[in-house]
GROMACS .gro file of C-alpha atoms in nm:
model
  259
    1MET     CA    1  -0.015   1.057   1.753
    2ASP     CA    2  -0.236   1.243   1.502
    3ALA     CA    3  -0.439   0.928   1.465
    4ASP     CA    4  -0.714   1.101   1.266
    5GLY     CA    5  -0.489   1.307   1.040
    6VAL     CA    6  -0.556   1.220   0.672
    7VAL     CA    7  -0.244   1.186   0.462
    8PRO     CA    8  -0.158   1.052   0.115
    9MET     CA    9  -0.122   0.672   0.130
   10ALA     CA   10   0.118   0.607  -0.166
   11SER     CA   11   0.126   0.230  -0.212
   12VAL     CA   12  -0.046   0.163   0.119
   13TYR     CA   13  -0.365   0.200  -0.090
   14LYS     CA   14  -0.297  -0.159  -0.205
   15LEU     CA   15  -0.403  -0.290   0.133
   16PRO     CA   16  -0.764  -0.161   0.120
   17LEU     CA   17  -0.771  -0.265  -0.245
   18LEU     CA   18  -0.672  -0.620  -0.141
   19ALA     CA   19  -0.939  -0.627   0.125
   20ALA     CA   20  -1.205  -0.514  -0.131
   21PHE     CA   21  -1.080  -0.767  -0.390
   22CYS     CA   22  -1.113  -1.046  -0.132
   23ARG     CA   23  -1.461  -0.934  -0.030
   24LEU     CA   24  -1.569  -0.950  -0.399
   25VAL     CA   25  -1.425  -1.301  -0.412
   26ASP     CA   26  -1.637  -1.394  -0.112
   27LEU     CA   27  -1.939  -1.242  -0.277
   28GLY     CA   28  -1.883  -1.444  -0.599
   29GLU     CA   29  -1.837  -1.128  -0.801
   30ILE     CA   30  -1.471  -1.218  -0.887
   31ASP     CA   31  -1.319  -1.551  -0.963
   32PRO     CA   32  -0.966  -1.541  -0.820
   33LEU     CA   33  -0.857  -1.820  -1.054
   34SER     CA   34  -0.951  -1.640  -1.370
   35ARG     CA   35  -0.651  -1.527  -1.578
   36LEU     CA   36  -0.549  -1.191  -1.708
   37THR     CA   37  -0.276  -1.102  -1.956
   38LEU     CA   38  -0.079  -0.783  -1.902
   39ASP     CA   39   0.103  -0.640  -2.199
   40PRO     CA   40   0.421  -0.441  -2.138
   41ALA     CA   41   0.304  -0.164  -2.369
   42GLU     CA   42  -0.001  -0.106  -2.156
   43ARG     CA   43   0.082  -0.202  -1.797
   44THR     CA   44   0.187   0.047  -1.534
   45ALA     CA   45   0.554   0.130  -1.487
   46GLY     CA   46   0.733   0.059  -1.162
   47PRO     CA   47   1.052  -0.078  -1.003
   48THR     CA   48   0.924  -0.424  -0.912
   49GLY     CA   49   0.708  -0.715  -1.018
   50LEU     CA   50   0.543  -0.734  -1.357
   51SER     CA   51   0.619  -0.366  -1.408
   52VAL     CA   52   0.982  -0.448  -1.492
   53LEU     CA   53   0.926  -0.747  -1.725
   54ALA     CA   54   0.975  -0.719  -2.103
   55ASP     CA   55   0.716  -0.967  -2.222
   56PRO     CA   56   0.340  -1.023  -2.188
   57VAL     CA   57   0.252  -1.210  -1.870
   58THR     CA   58  -0.061  -1.409  -1.797
   59MET     CA   59  -0.147  -1.470  -1.431
   60SER     CA   60  -0.443  -1.556  -1.217
   61LEU     CA   61  -0.611  -1.263  -1.038
   62ARG     CA   62  -0.512  -1.422  -0.709
   63ASP     CA   63  -0.147  -1.422  -0.812
   64LEU     CA   64  -0.167  -1.065  -0.921
   65ALA     CA   65  -0.291  -0.979  -0.574
   66VAL     CA   66   0.008  -1.160  -0.425
   67SER     CA   67   0.253  -0.971  -0.646
   68MET     CA   68   0.079  -0.640  -0.563
   69MET     CA   69   0.129  -0.700  -0.189
   70THR     CA   70   0.461  -0.884  -0.162
   71VAL     CA   71   0.669  -0.662  -0.393
   72SER     CA   72   0.432  -0.367  -0.430
   73ASP     CA   73   0.379  -0.441  -0.799
   74ASN     CA   74   0.223  -0.131  -0.960
   75ALA     CA   75   0.117  -0.317  -1.276
   76SER     CA   76  -0.070  -0.583  -1.081
   77ALA     CA   77  -0.230  -0.320  -0.853
   78ASP     CA   78  -0.362  -0.113  -1.139
   79ALA     CA   79  -0.501  -0.417  -1.314
   80LEU     CA   80  -0.690  -0.522  -0.996
   81LEU     CA   81  -0.808  -0.162  -0.941
   82ASP     CA   82  -0.955  -0.151  -1.291
   83LEU     CA   83  -1.127  -0.478  -1.218
   84VAL     CA   84  -1.274  -0.370  -0.886
   85GLY     CA   85  -1.357  -0.020  -1.001
   86LEU     CA   86  -1.319   0.304  -0.796
   87ARG     CA   87  -1.689   0.334  -0.719
   88ARG     CA   88  -1.724  -0.026  -0.599
   89LEU     CA   89  -1.411   0.011  -0.399
   90ALA     CA   90  -1.546   0.324  -0.227
   91GLU     CA   91  -1.872   0.138  -0.136
   92LEU     CA   92  -1.675  -0.151   0.014
   93LEU     CA   93  -1.440   0.068   0.214
   94GLN     CA   94  -1.739   0.249   0.356
   95SER     CA   95  -1.897  -0.083   0.451
   96PHE     CA   96  -1.570  -0.177   0.628
   97GLY     CA   97  -1.622   0.124   0.861
   98LEU     CA   98  -1.345   0.337   0.704
   99GLN     CA   99  -1.455   0.698   0.736
  100ARG     CA  100  -1.135   0.871   0.635
  101THR     CA  101  -1.007   0.652   0.355
  102TRP     CA  102  -1.052   0.706  -0.019
  103VAL     CA  103  -0.878   0.574  -0.330
  104ARG     CA  104  -0.893   0.837  -0.603
  105ARG     CA  105  -0.675   0.668  -0.860
  106GLY     CA  106  -0.411   0.402  -0.916
  107THR     CA  107  -0.037   0.435  -0.970
  108ALA     CA  108  -0.050   0.508  -1.347
  109ALA     CA  109  -0.291   0.797  -1.291
  110ASN     CA  110  -0.084   0.921  -1.001
  111LEU     CA  111   0.224   0.932  -1.226
  112ARG     CA  112   0.027   1.117  -1.488
  113ASP     CA  113  -0.078   1.372  -1.223
  114LEU     CA  114   0.281   1.417  -1.121
  115GLN     CA  115   0.389   1.463  -1.487
  116ARG     CA  116   0.121   1.735  -1.522
  117ARG     CA  117   0.243   1.908  -1.213
  118THR     CA  118   0.607   1.899  -1.324
  119GLY     CA  119   0.537   1.967  -1.692
  120LEU     CA  120   0.749   1.658  -1.785
  121ASP     CA  121   0.648   1.382  -2.027
  122ASP     CA  122   0.864   1.111  -1.871
  123PRO     CA  123   0.748   0.960  -1.535
  124ASP     CA  124   1.103   0.888  -1.426
  125ALA     CA  125   1.199   1.246  -1.487
  126ALA     CA  126   0.897   1.365  -1.294
  127LEU     CA  127   0.991   1.142  -0.998
  128ALA     CA  128   1.345   1.276  -1.016
  129VAL     CA  129   1.207   1.622  -0.948
  130LEU     CA  130   1.071   1.495  -0.617
  131ALA     CA  131   1.409   1.345  -0.532
  132ASP     CA  132   1.601   1.665  -0.611
  133ASN     CA  133   1.646   1.851  -0.288
  134ASP     CA  134   1.757   2.165  -0.476
  135ARG     CA  135   1.416   2.201  -0.643
  136THR     CA  136   1.083   2.305  -0.495
  137ASP     CA  137   0.820   2.031  -0.476
  138PRO     CA  138   0.527   2.084  -0.715
  139VAL     CA  139   0.235   2.257  -0.544
  140GLY     CA  140  -0.011   2.014  -0.387
  141VAL     CA  141   0.190   1.699  -0.458
  142TYR     CA  142   0.176   1.588  -0.090
  143GLU     CA  143  -0.175   1.710  -0.012
  144ALA     CA  144  -0.430   1.448   0.088
  145ALA     CA  145  -0.702   1.624  -0.107
  146ASN     CA  146  -0.516   1.548  -0.429
  147ALA     CA  147  -0.439   1.181  -0.366
  148SER     CA  148  -0.556   0.848  -0.237
  149ALA     CA  149  -0.551   0.906   0.135
  150SER     CA  150  -0.626   0.761   0.472
  151SER     CA  151  -0.565   0.804   0.844
  152PRO     CA  152  -0.363   0.594   1.086
  153ARG     CA  153  -0.682   0.511   1.283
  154ASP     CA  154  -0.850   0.390   0.966
  155MET     CA  155  -0.565   0.164   0.873
  156THR     CA  156  -0.527   0.010   1.216
  157LEU     CA  157  -0.903  -0.041   1.221
  158LEU     CA  158  -0.891  -0.218   0.888
  159LEU     CA  159  -0.600  -0.438   1.010
  160GLN     CA  160  -0.777  -0.512   1.336
  161ARG     CA  161  -1.101  -0.620   1.156
  162LEU     CA  162  -0.914  -0.824   0.899
  163TRP     CA  163  -0.711  -1.012   1.160
  164ALA     CA  164  -1.026  -1.073   1.370
  165GLY     CA  165  -1.204  -1.227   1.070
  166GLU     CA  166  -1.479  -0.969   1.072
  167LEU     CA  167  -1.462  -0.863   0.708
  168LEU     CA  168  -1.385  -1.178   0.508
  169SER     CA  169  -1.445  -1.550   0.507
  170ALA     CA  170  -1.199  -1.771   0.681
  171GLY     CA  171  -1.029  -1.860   0.358
  172GLN     CA  172  -0.990  -1.504   0.236
  173THR     CA  173  -0.883  -1.387   0.585
  174GLU     CA  174  -0.600  -1.641   0.580
  175PHE     CA  175  -0.509  -1.537   0.224
  176VAL     CA  176  -0.469  -1.177   0.335
  177LYS     CA  177  -0.261  -1.272   0.641
  178ALA     CA  178  -0.034  -1.510   0.453
  179THR     CA  179   0.017  -1.263   0.168
  180MET     CA  180   0.109  -0.978   0.400
  181HIS     CA  181   0.350  -1.198   0.592
  182ARG     CA  182   0.532  -1.261   0.264
  183GLN     CA  183   0.616  -0.892   0.197
  184VAL     CA  184   0.980  -0.881   0.096
  185PHE     CA  185   1.060  -0.541   0.241
  186GLN     CA  186   1.210  -0.577   0.589
  187HIS     CA  187   1.384  -0.239   0.618
  188ARG     CA  188   1.101  -0.042   0.788
  189MET     CA  189   0.859  -0.184   1.041
  190ALA     CA  190   1.026  -0.523   1.063
  191ALA     CA  191   1.359  -0.355   1.137
  192GLY     CA  192   1.224  -0.257   1.473
  193PHE     CA  193   1.175  -0.627   1.566
  194PRO     CA  194   1.503  -0.809   1.476
  195HIS     CA  195   1.394  -1.133   1.642
  196ASP     CA  196   1.292  -1.459   1.462
  197GLY     CA  197   1.011  -1.512   1.707
  198VAL     CA  198   0.833  -1.183   1.609
  199ARG     CA  199   0.627  -1.195   1.290
  200VAL     CA  200   0.556  -0.878   1.093
  201ALA     CA  201   0.289  -0.864   0.820
  202GLY     CA  202   0.305  -0.531   0.641
  203LYS     CA  203   0.252  -0.305   0.344
  204THR     CA  204   0.486  -0.021   0.262
  205GLY     CA  205   0.415   0.299   0.079
  206THR     CA  206   0.674   0.522  -0.095
  207PHE     CA  207   0.630   0.833  -0.311
  208GLY     CA  208   0.886   1.120  -0.313
  209ALA     CA  209   0.941   1.217   0.050
  210LEU     CA  210   0.658   0.994   0.172
  211ARG     CA  211   0.771   0.683   0.362
  212HIS     CA  212   0.497   0.466   0.517
  213GLU     CA  213   0.423   0.124   0.647
  214VAL     CA  214   0.114  -0.034   0.806
  215GLY     CA  215   0.101  -0.386   0.939
  216VAL     CA  216   0.043  -0.630   1.221
  217VAL     CA  217   0.323  -0.729   1.464
  218THR     CA  218   0.272  -1.062   1.637
  219LEU     CA  219   0.484  -1.147   1.939
  220PRO     CA  220   0.596  -1.504   2.037
  221GLY     CA  221   0.316  -1.533   2.289
  222GLY     CA  222   0.053  -1.459   2.024
  223ALA     CA  223  -0.029  -1.098   2.115
  224ALA     CA  224  -0.083  -0.899   1.798
  225PHE     CA  225  -0.067  -0.525   1.738
  226ALA     CA  226  -0.197  -0.323   1.440
  227ILE     CA  227   0.046  -0.045   1.359
  228ALA     CA  228   0.032   0.240   1.107
  229VAL     CA  229   0.331   0.476   1.062
  230PHE     CA  230   0.308   0.752   0.807
  231THR     CA  231   0.602   0.991   0.753
  232LEU     CA  232   0.697   1.293   0.539
  233ALA     CA  233   1.074   1.322   0.521
  234ALA     CA  234   1.259   1.655   0.517
  235ARG     CA  235   1.441   1.536   0.204
  236GLY     CA  236   1.319   1.365  -0.111
  237ASP     CA  237   1.615   1.131  -0.190
  238PHE     CA  238   1.527   0.796  -0.339
  239ARG     CA  239   1.710   0.613  -0.052
  240GLN     CA  240   1.640   0.726   0.303
  241PRO     CA  241   1.771   0.462   0.547
  242ARG     CA  242   1.736   0.691   0.850
  243VAL     CA  243   1.366   0.742   0.784
  244ASP     CA  244   1.318   0.372   0.721
  245THR     CA  245   1.485   0.296   1.052
  246ALA     CA  246   1.272   0.555   1.229
  247ILE     CA  247   0.951   0.378   1.108
  248GLY     CA  248   1.074   0.058   1.274
  249GLU     CA  249   1.167   0.244   1.591
  250ALA     CA  250   0.826   0.410   1.608
  251ALA     CA  251   0.654   0.072   1.560
  252ARG     CA  252   0.862  -0.085   1.837
  253ALA     CA  253   0.796   0.207   2.070
  254ALA     CA  254   0.416   0.170   2.017
  255VAL     CA  255   0.427  -0.206   2.082
  256ASP     CA  256   0.643  -0.164   2.394
  257LEU     CA  257   0.390   0.091   2.523
  258LEU     CA  258   0.088  -0.131   2.460
  259ARG     CA  259   0.216  -0.481   2.554
   0.00000   0.00000   0.00000
């Protein structure tokens, strides 16, 4: 449904960033074992990962990528985005065959844009505006033209090509798969497949009323399905279990239709 509609990705942008990072590792432009120190005064805010720690942390680039994907760590993601660069990332996404995907900025810049639109200095206060159902959302905040964006078809194409080993070396392909299978969030796509024999490798995205997940569902027999579910809720509450459940139900319906 609406496979070519372009929508804001929220943290789903971390998947194409991971793919680009791994391609640069294959090309020898990035050493995944090199170490980077992130200082709490400079790193991006967020609810998970290095974003919530009080002290400087030194990690390998490879481990930053793992944190970025498994707990959607904003600090790690912005550090890797700075390393890859927006222009280089755009070139790589084009080479992957993604025609409707662009990453305009990272999480820190996205929060600054929201603060500008709300007129608030504090990012948490700006996010609270989106969660307040008695207030009108800032103009343009959910428009794809103002954000990192993609289409469901582009994301399933990217997943298909990653799983087929068409974009990366065997080692980096396995790293992507293993990392995505370790995502800790099981309340969206995975909720549609409550069976130990079904494996779900995914990446969520959340921003205001946006609730997304893209991933690969692998059935016990080995059949694998690339799924992308993007939603815009009617409400902006921080917790929206009914929307999360609907994402799992949509994924399950798609797999049942295709299997």
